mmCIF file with all atom_site columns, C-alpha atoms in Angstrom:
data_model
loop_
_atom_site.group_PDB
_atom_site.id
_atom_site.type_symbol
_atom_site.label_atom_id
_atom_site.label_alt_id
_atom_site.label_comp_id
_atom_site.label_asym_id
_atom_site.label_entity_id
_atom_site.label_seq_id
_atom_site.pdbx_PDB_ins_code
_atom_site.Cartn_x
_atom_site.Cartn_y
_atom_site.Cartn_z
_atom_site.occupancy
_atom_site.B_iso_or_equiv
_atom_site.pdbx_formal_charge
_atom_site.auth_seq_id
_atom_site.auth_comp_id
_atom_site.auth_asym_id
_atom_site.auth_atom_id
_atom_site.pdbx_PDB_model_num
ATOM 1   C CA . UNK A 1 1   ? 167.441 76.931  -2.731  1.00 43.00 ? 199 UNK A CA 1
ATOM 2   C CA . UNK A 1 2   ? 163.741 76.485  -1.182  1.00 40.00 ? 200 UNK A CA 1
ATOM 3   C CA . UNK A 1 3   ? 165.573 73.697  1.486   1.00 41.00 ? 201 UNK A CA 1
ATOM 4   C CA . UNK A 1 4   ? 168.081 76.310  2.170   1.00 40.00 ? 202 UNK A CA 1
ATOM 5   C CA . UNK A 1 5   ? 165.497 78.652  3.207   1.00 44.00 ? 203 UNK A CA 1
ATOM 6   C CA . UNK A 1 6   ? 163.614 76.296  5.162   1.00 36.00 ? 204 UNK A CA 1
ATOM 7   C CA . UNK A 1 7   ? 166.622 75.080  6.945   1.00 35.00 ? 205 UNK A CA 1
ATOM 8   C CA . UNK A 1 8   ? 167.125 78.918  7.787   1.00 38.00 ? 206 UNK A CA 1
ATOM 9   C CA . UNK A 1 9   ? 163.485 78.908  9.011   1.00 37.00 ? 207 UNK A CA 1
ATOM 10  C CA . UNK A 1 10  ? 163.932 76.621  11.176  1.00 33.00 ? 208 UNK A CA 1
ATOM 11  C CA . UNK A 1 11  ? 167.174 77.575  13.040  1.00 35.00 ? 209 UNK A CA 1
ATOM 12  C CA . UNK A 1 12  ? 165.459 81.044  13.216  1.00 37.00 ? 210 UNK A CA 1
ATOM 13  C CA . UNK A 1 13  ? 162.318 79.382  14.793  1.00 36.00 ? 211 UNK A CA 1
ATOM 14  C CA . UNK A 1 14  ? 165.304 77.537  16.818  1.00 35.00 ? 212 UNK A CA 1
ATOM 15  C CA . UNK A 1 15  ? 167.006 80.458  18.154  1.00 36.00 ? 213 UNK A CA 1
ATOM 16  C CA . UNK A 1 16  ? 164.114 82.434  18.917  1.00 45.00 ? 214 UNK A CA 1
ATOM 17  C CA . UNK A 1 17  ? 162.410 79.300  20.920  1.00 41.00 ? 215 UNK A CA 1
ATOM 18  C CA . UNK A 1 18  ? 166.861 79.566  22.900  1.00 41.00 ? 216 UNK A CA 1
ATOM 19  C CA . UNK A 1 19  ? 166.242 83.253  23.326  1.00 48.00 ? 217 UNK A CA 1
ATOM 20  C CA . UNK A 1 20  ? 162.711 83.295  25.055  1.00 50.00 ? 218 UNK A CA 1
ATOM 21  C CA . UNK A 1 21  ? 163.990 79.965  26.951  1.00 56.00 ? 219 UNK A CA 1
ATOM 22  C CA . UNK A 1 22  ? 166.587 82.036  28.118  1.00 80.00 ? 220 UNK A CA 1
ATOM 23  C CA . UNK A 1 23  ? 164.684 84.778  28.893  1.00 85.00 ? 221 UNK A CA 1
ATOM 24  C CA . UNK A 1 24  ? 162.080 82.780  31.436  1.00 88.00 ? 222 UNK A CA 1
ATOM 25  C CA . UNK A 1 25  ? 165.399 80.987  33.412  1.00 89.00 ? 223 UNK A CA 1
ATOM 26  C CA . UNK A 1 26  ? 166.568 84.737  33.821  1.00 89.00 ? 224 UNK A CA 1
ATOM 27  C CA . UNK A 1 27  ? 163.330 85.992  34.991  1.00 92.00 ? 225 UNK A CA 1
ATOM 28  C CA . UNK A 1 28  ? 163.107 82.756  37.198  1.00 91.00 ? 226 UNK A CA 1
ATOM 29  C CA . UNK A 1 29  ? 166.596 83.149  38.597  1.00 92.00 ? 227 UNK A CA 1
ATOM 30  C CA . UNK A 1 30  ? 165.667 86.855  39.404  1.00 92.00 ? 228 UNK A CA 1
ATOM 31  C CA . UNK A 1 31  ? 162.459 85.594  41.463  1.00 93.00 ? 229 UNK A CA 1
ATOM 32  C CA . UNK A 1 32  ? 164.241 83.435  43.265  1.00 93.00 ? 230 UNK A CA 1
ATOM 33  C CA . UNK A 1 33  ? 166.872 86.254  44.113  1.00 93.00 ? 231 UNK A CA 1
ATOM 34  C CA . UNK A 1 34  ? 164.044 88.316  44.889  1.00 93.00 ? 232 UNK A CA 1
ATOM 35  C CA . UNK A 1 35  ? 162.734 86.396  47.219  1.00 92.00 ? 233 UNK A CA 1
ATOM 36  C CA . UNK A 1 36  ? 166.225 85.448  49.029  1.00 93.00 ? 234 UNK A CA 1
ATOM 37  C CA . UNK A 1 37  ? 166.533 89.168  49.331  1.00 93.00 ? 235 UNK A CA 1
ATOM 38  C CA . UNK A 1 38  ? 163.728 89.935  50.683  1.00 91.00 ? 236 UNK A CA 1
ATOM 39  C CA . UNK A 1 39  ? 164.331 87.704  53.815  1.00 91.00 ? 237 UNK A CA 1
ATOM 40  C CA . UNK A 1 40  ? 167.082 89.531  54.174  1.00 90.00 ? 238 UNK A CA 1
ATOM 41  C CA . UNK A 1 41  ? 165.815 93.088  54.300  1.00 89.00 ? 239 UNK A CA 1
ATOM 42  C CA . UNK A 1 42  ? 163.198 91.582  56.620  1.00 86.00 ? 240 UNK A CA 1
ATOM 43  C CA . UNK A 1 43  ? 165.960 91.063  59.209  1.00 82.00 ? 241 UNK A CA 1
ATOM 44  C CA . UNK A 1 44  ? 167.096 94.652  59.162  1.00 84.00 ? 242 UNK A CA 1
ATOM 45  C CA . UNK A 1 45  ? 164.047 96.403  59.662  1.00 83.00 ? 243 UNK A CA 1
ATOM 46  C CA . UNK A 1 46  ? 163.581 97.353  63.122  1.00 83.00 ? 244 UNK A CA 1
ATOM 47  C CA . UNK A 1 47  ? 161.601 95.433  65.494  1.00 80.00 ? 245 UNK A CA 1
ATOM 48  C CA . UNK A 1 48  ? 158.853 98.260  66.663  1.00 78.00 ? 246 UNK A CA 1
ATOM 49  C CA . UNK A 1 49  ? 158.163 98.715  62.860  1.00 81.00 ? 247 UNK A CA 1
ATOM 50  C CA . UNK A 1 50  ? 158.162 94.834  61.891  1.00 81.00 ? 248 UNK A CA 1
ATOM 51  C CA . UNK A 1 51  ? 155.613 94.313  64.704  1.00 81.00 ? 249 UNK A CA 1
ATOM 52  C CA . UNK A 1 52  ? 153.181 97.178  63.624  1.00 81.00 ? 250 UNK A CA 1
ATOM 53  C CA . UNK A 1 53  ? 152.999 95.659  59.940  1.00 84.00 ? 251 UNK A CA 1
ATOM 54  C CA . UNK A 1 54  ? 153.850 92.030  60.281  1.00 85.00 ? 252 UNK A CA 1
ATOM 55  C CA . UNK A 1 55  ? 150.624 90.902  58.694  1.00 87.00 ? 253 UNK A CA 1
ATOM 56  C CA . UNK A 1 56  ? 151.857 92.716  55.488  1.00 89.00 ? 254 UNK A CA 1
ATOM 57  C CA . UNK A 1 57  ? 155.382 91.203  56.003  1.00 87.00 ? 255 UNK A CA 1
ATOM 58  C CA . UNK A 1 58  ? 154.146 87.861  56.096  1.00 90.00 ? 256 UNK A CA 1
ATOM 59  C CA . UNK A 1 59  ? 151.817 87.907  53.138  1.00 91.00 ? 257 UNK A CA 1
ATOM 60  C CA . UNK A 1 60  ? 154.621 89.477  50.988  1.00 92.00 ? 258 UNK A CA 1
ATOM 61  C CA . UNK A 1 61  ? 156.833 86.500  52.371  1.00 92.00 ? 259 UNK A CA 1
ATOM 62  C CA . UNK A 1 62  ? 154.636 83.814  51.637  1.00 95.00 ? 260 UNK A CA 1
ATOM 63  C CA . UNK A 1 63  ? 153.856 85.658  48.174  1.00 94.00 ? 261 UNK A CA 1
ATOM 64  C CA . UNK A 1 64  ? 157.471 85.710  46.900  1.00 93.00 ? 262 UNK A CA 1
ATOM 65  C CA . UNK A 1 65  ? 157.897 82.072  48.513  1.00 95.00 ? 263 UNK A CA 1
ATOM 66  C CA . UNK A 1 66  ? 155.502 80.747  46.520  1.00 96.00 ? 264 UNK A CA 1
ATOM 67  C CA . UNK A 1 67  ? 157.000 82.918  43.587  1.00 95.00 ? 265 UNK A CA 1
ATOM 68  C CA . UNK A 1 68  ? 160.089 81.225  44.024  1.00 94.00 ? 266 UNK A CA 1
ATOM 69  C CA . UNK A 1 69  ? 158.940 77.660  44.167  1.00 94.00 ? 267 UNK A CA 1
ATOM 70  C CA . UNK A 1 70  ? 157.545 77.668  41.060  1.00 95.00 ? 268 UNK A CA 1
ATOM 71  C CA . UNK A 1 71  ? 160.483 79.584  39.556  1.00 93.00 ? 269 UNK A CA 1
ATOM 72  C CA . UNK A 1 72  ? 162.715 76.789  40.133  1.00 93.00 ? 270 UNK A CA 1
ATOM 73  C CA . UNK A 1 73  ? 160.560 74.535  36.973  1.00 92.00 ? 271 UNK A CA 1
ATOM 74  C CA . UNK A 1 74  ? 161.817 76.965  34.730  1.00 91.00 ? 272 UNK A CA 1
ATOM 75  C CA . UNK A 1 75  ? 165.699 76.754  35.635  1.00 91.00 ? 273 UNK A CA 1
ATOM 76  C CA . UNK A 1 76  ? 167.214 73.667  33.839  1.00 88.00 ? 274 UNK A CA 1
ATOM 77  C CA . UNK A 1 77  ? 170.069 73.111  36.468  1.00 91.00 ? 275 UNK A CA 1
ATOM 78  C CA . UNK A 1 78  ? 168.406 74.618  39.514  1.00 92.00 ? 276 UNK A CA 1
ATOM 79  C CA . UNK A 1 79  ? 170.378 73.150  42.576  1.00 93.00 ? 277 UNK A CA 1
ATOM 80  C CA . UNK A 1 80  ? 171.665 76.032  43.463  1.00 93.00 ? 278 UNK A CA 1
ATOM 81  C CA . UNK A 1 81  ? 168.450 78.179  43.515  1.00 93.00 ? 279 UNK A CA 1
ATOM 82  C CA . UNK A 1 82  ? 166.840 75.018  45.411  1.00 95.00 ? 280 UNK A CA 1
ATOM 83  C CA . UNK A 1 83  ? 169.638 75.420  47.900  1.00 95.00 ? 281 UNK A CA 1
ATOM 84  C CA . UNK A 1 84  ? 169.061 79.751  48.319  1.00 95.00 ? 282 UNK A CA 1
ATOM 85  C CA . UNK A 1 85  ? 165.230 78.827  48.820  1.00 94.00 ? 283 UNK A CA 1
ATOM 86  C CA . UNK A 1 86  ? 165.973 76.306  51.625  1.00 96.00 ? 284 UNK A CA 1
ATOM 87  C CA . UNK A 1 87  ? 168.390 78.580  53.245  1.00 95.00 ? 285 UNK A CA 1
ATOM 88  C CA . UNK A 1 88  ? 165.975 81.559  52.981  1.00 94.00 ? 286 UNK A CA 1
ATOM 89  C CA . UNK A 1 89  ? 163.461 79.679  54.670  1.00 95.00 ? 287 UNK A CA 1
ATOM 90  C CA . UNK A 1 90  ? 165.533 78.596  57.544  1.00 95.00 ? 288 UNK A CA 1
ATOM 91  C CA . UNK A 1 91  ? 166.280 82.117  58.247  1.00 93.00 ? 289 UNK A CA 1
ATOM 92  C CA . UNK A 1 92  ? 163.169 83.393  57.951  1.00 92.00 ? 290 UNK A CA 1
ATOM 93  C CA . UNK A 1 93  ? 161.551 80.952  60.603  1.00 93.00 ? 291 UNK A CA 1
ATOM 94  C CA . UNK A 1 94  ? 164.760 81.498  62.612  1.00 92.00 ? 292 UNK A CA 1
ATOM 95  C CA . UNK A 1 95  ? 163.683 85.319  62.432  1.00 89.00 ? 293 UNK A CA 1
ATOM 96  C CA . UNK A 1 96  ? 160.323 84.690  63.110  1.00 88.00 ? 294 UNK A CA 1
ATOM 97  C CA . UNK A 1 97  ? 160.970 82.483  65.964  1.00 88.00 ? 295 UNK A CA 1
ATOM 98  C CA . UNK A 1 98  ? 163.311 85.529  67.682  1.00 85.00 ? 296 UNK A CA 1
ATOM 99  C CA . UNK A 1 99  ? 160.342 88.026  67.423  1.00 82.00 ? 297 UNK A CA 1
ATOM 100 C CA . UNK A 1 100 ? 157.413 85.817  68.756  1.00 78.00 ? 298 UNK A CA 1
ATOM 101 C CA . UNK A 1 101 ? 158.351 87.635  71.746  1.00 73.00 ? 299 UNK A CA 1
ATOM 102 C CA . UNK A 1 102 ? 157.977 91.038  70.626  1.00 77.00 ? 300 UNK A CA 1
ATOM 103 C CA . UNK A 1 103 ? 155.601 90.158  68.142  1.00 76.00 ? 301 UNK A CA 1
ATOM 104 C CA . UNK A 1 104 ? 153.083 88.144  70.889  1.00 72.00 ? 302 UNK A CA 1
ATOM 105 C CA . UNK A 1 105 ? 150.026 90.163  72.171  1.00 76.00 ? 303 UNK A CA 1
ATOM 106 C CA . UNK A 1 106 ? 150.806 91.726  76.265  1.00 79.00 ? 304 UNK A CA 1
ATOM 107 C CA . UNK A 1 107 ? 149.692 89.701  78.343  1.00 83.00 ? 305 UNK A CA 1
ATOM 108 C CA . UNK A 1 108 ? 146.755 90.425  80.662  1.00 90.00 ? 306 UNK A CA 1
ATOM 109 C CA . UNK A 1 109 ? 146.882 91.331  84.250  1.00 92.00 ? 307 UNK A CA 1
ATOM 110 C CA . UNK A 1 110 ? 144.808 88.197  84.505  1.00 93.00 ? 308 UNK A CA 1
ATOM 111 C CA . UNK A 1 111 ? 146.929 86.275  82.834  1.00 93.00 ? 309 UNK A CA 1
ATOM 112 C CA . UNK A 1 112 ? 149.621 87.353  84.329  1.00 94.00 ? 310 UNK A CA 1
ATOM 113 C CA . UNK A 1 113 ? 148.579 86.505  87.946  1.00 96.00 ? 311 UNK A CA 1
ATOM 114 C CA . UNK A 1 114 ? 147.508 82.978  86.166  1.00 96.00 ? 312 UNK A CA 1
ATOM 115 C CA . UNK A 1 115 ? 151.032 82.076  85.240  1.00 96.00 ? 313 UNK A CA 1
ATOM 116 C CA . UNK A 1 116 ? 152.438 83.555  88.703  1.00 96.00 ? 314 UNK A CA 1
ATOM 117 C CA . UNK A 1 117 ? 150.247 81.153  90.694  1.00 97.00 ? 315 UNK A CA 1
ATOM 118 C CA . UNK A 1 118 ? 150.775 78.002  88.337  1.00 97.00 ? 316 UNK A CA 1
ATOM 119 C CA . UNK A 1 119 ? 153.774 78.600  85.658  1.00 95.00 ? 317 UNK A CA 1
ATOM 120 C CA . UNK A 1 120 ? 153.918 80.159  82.332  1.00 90.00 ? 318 UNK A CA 1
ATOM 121 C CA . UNK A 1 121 ? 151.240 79.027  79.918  1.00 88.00 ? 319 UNK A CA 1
ATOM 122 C CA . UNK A 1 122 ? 149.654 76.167  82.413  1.00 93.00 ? 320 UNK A CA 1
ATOM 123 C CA . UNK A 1 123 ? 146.764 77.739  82.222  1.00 94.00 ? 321 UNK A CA 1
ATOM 124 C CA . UNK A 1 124 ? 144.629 79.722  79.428  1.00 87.00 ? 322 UNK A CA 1
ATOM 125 C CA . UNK A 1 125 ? 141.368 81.106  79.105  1.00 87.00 ? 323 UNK A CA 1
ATOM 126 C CA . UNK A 1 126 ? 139.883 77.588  78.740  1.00 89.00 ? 324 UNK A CA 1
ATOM 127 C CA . UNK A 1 127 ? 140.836 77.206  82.390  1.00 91.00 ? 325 UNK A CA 1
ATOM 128 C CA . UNK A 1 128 ? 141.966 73.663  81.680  1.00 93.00 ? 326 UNK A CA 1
ATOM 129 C CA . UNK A 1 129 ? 143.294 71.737  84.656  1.00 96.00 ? 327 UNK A CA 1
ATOM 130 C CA . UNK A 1 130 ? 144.192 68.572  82.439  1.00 94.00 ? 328 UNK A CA 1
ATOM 131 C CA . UNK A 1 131 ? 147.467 68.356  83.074  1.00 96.00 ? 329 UNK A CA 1
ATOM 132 C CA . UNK A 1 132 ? 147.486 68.448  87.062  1.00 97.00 ? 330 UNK A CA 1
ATOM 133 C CA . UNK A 1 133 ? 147.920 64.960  87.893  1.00 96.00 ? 331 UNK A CA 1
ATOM 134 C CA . UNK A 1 134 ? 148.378 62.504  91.032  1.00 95.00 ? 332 UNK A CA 1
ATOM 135 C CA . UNK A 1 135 ? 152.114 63.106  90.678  1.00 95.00 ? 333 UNK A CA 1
ATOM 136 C CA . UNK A 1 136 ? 152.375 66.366  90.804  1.00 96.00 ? 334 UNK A CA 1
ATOM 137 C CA . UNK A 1 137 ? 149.149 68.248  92.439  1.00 97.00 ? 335 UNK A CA 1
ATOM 138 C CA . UNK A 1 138 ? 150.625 68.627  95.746  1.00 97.00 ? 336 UNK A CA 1
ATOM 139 C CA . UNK A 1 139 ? 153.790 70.716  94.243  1.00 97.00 ? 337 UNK A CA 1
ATOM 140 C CA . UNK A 1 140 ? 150.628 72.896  91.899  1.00 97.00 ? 338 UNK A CA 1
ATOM 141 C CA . UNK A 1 141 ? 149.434 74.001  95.083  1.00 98.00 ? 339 UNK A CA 1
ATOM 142 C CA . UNK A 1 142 ? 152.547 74.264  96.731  1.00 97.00 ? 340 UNK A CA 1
ATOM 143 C CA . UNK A 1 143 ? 153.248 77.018  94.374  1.00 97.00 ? 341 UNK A CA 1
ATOM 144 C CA . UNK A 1 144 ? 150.071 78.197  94.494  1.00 98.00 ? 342 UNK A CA 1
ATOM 145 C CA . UNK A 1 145 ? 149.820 79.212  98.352  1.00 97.00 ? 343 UNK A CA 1
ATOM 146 C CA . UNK A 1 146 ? 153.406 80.007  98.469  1.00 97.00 ? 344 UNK A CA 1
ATOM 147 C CA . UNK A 1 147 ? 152.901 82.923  95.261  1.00 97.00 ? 345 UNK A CA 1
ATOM 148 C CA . UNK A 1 148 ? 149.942 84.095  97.430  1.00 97.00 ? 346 UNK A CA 1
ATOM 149 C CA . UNK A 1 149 ? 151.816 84.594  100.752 1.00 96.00 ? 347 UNK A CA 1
ATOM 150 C CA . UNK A 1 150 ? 154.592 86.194  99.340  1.00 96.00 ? 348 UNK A CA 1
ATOM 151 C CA . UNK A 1 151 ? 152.635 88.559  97.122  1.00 96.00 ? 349 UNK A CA 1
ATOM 152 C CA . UNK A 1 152 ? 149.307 89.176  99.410  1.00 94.00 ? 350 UNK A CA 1
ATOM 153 C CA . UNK A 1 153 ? 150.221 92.595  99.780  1.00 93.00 ? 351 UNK A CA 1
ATOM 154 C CA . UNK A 1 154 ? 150.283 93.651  96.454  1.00 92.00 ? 352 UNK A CA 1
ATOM 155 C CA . UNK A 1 155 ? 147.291 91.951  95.279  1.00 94.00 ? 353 UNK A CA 1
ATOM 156 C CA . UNK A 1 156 ? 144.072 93.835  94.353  1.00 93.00 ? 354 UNK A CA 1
ATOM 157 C CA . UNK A 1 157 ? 140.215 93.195  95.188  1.00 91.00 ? 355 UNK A CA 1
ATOM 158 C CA . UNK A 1 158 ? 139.838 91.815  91.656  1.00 92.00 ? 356 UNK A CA 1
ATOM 159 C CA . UNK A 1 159 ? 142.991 89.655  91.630  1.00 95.00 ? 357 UNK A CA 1
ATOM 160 C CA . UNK A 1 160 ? 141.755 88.244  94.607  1.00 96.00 ? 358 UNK A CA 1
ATOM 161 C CA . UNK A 1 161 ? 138.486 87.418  92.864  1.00 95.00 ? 359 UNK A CA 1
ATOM 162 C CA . UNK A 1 162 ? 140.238 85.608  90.596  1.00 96.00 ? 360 UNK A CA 1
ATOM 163 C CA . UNK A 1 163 ? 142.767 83.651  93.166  1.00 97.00 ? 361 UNK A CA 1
ATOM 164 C CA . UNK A 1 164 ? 139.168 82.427  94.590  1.00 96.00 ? 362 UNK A CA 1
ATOM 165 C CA . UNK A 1 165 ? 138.085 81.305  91.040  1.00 96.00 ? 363 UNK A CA 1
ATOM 166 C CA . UNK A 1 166 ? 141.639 79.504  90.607  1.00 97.00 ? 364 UNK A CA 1
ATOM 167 C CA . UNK A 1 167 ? 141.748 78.061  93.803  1.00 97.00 ? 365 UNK A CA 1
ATOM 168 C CA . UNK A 1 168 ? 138.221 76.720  93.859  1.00 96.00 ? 366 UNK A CA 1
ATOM 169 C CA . UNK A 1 169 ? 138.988 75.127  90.170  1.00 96.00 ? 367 UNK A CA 1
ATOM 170 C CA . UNK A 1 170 ? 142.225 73.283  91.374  1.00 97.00 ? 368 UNK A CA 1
ATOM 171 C CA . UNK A 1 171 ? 140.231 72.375  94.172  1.00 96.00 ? 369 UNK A CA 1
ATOM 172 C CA . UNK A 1 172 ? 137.606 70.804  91.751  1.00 95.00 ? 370 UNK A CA 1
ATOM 173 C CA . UNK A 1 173 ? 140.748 69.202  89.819  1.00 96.00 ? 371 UNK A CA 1
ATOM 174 C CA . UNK A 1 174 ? 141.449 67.503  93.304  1.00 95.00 ? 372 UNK A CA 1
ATOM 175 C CA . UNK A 1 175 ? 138.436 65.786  93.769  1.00 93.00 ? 373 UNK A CA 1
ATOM 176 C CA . UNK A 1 176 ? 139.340 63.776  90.213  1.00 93.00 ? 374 UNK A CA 1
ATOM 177 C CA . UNK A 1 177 ? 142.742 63.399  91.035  1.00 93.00 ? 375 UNK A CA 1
ATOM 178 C CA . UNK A 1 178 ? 141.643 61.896  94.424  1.00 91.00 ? 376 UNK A CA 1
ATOM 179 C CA . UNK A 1 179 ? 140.867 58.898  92.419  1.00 89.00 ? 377 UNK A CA 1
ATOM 180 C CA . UNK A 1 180 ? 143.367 58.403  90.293  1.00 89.00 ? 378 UNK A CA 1
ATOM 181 C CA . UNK A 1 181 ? 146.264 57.388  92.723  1.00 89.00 ? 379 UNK A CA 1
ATOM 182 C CA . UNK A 1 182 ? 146.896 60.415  94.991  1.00 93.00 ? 380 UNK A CA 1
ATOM 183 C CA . UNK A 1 183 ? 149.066 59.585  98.241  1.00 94.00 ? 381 UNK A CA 1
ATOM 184 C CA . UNK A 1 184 ? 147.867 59.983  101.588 1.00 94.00 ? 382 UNK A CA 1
ATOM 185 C CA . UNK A 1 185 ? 150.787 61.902  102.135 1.00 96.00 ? 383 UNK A CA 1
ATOM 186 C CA . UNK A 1 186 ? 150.466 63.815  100.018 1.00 96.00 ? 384 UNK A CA 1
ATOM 187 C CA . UNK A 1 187 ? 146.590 64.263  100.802 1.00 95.00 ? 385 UNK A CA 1
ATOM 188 C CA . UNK A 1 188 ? 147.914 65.732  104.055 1.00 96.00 ? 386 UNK A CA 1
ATOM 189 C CA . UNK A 1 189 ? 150.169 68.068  102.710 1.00 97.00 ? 387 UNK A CA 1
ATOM 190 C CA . UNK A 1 190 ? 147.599 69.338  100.247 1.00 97.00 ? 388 UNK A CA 1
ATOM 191 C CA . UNK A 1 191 ? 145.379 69.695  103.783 1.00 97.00 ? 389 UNK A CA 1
ATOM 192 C CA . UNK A 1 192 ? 147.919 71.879  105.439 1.00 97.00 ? 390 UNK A CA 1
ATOM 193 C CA . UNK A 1 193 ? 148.234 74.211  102.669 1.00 97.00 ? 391 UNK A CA 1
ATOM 194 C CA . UNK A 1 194 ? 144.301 74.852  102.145 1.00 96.00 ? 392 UNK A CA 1
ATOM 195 C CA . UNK A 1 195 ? 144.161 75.506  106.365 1.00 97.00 ? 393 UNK A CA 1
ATOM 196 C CA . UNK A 1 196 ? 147.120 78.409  105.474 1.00 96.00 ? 394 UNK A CA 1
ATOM 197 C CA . UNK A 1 197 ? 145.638 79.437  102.393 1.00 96.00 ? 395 UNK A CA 1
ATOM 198 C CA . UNK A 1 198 ? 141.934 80.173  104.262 1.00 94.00 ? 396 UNK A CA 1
ATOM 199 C CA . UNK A 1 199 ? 142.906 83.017  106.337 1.00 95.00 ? 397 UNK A CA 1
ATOM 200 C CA . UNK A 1 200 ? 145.403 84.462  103.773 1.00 95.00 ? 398 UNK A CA 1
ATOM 201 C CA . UNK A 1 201 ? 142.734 84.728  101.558 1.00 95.00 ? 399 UNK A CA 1
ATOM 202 C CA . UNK A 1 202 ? 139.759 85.934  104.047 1.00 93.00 ? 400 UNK A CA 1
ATOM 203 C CA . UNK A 1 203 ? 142.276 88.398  106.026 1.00 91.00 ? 401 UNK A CA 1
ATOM 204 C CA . UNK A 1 204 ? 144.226 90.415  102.334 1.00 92.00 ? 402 UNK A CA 1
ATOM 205 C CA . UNK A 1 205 ? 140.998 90.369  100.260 1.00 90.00 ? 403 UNK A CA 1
ATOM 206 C CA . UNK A 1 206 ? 139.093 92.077  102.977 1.00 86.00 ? 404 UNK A CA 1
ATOM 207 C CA . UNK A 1 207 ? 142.494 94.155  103.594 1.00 75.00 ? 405 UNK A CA 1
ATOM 208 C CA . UNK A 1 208 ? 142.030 95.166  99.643  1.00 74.00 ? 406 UNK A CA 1
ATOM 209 C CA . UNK A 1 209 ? 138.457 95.943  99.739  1.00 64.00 ? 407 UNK A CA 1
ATOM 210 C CA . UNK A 1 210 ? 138.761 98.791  102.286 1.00 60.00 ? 408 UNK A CA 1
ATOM 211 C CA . UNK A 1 211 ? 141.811 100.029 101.072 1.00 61.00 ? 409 UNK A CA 1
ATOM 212 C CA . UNK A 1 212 ? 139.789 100.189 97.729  1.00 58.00 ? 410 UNK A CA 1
ATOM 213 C CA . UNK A 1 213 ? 136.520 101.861 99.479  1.00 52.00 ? 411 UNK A CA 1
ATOM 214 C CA . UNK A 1 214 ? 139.377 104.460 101.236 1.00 53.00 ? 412 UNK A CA 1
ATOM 215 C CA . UNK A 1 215 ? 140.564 105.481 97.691  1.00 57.00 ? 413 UNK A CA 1
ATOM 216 C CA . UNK A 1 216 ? 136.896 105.323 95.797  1.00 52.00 ? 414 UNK A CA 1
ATOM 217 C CA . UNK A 1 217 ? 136.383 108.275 99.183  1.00 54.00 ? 415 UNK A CA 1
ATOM 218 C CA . UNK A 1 218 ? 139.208 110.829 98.237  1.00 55.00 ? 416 UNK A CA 1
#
């Protein structure tokens, strides 16, 4: 009789060790459902109200992400969840990757002008000049002089301040480049282009200063 009772001790202690088992892969296969949901909803909020709380979004992503992870140790066959988390994840950074646009800072006037004279992005606050090279300087200022011609009516006292400051750095890049391999053809084209860039420059910013002094009157 007493082994008959502890045998029904133990499959008690048994079953109640199944149910709470049990229990924690449910709870762990809700997590991970949580979390695949989650990215989801993300995608059908609307942009203007993603961007104005996106630091909240995120930490709640990486939150439940992390949530999820460590979920799967507590599902015994967990392939499936492993293969929700991975897709989750792909469409997240897919997401994220569609709204760095909306989701980036405006760009300054500065800037701006910066990636009108030289291309997007080639240069930053840290006014690097790096990348110009022996190959391709005399196409940088090719751009350069031609974006200044074509917009030198439209430019303001302080944008041509800062054409001056660009100019004057790629003119600094030039004297290392000058080293390093440049052509004497291309020397000479680089030559032409500063003699039309001079009186563009001296002519509009004067042009923008008065018009400025007219308006600072009325």
């Amino acid at each position: 009789m007493k082994n008959i009772q502890i045998l029904s001790g133990i499959a008690i202690l048994a079953l109640g060790f199944t149910s709470c088992k049990d229990e924690k892969q449910e709870k762990a296969e809700k997590t991970v459902e949580s979390y695949v949901m989650y990215v989801d909803s993300v995608k059908n909020v609307a942009a203007d109200d993603l961007k104005e709380n996106w630091k909240d979004v995120e930490a709640e992503y990486d939150r439940r992400a992390a949530n999820a992870e460590l979920a799967l140790a507590d599902i015994k066959d967990n392939t499936v969840q492993t293969e929700k988390i991975n897709n989750s994840k792909i469409k997240y950074e897919e997401f994220k990757n569609s709204m760095a646009a909306t989701l980036a800072p405006p760009l300054t006037p500065k800037q701006q002008l910066r990636n009108a004279l030289f291309g997007e992005g080639k240069i930053g606050e840290d006014m690097s000049f790096n990348w110009v090279n022996a190959q391709n300087i005399h196409n940088v200022y090719q751009q350069f002089v031609h974006t200044v011609e074509n917009n030198k009516d439209s430019y303001s006292r302080e944008d041509w301040d800062e054409i001056k400051l660009m100019y004057e750095a790629l003119d600094s890049r030039k004297n290392t480049v000058e080293k390093e391999g440049l052509t004497s053809e291309d020397n000479r084209k680089i030559a032409g282009l500063k003699i039309k860039f001079g009186p563009i420059y001296t002519l509009n910013r004067m042009g923008a200063k008065s018009e400025e002094a007219a308006e600072a009157k009325k």
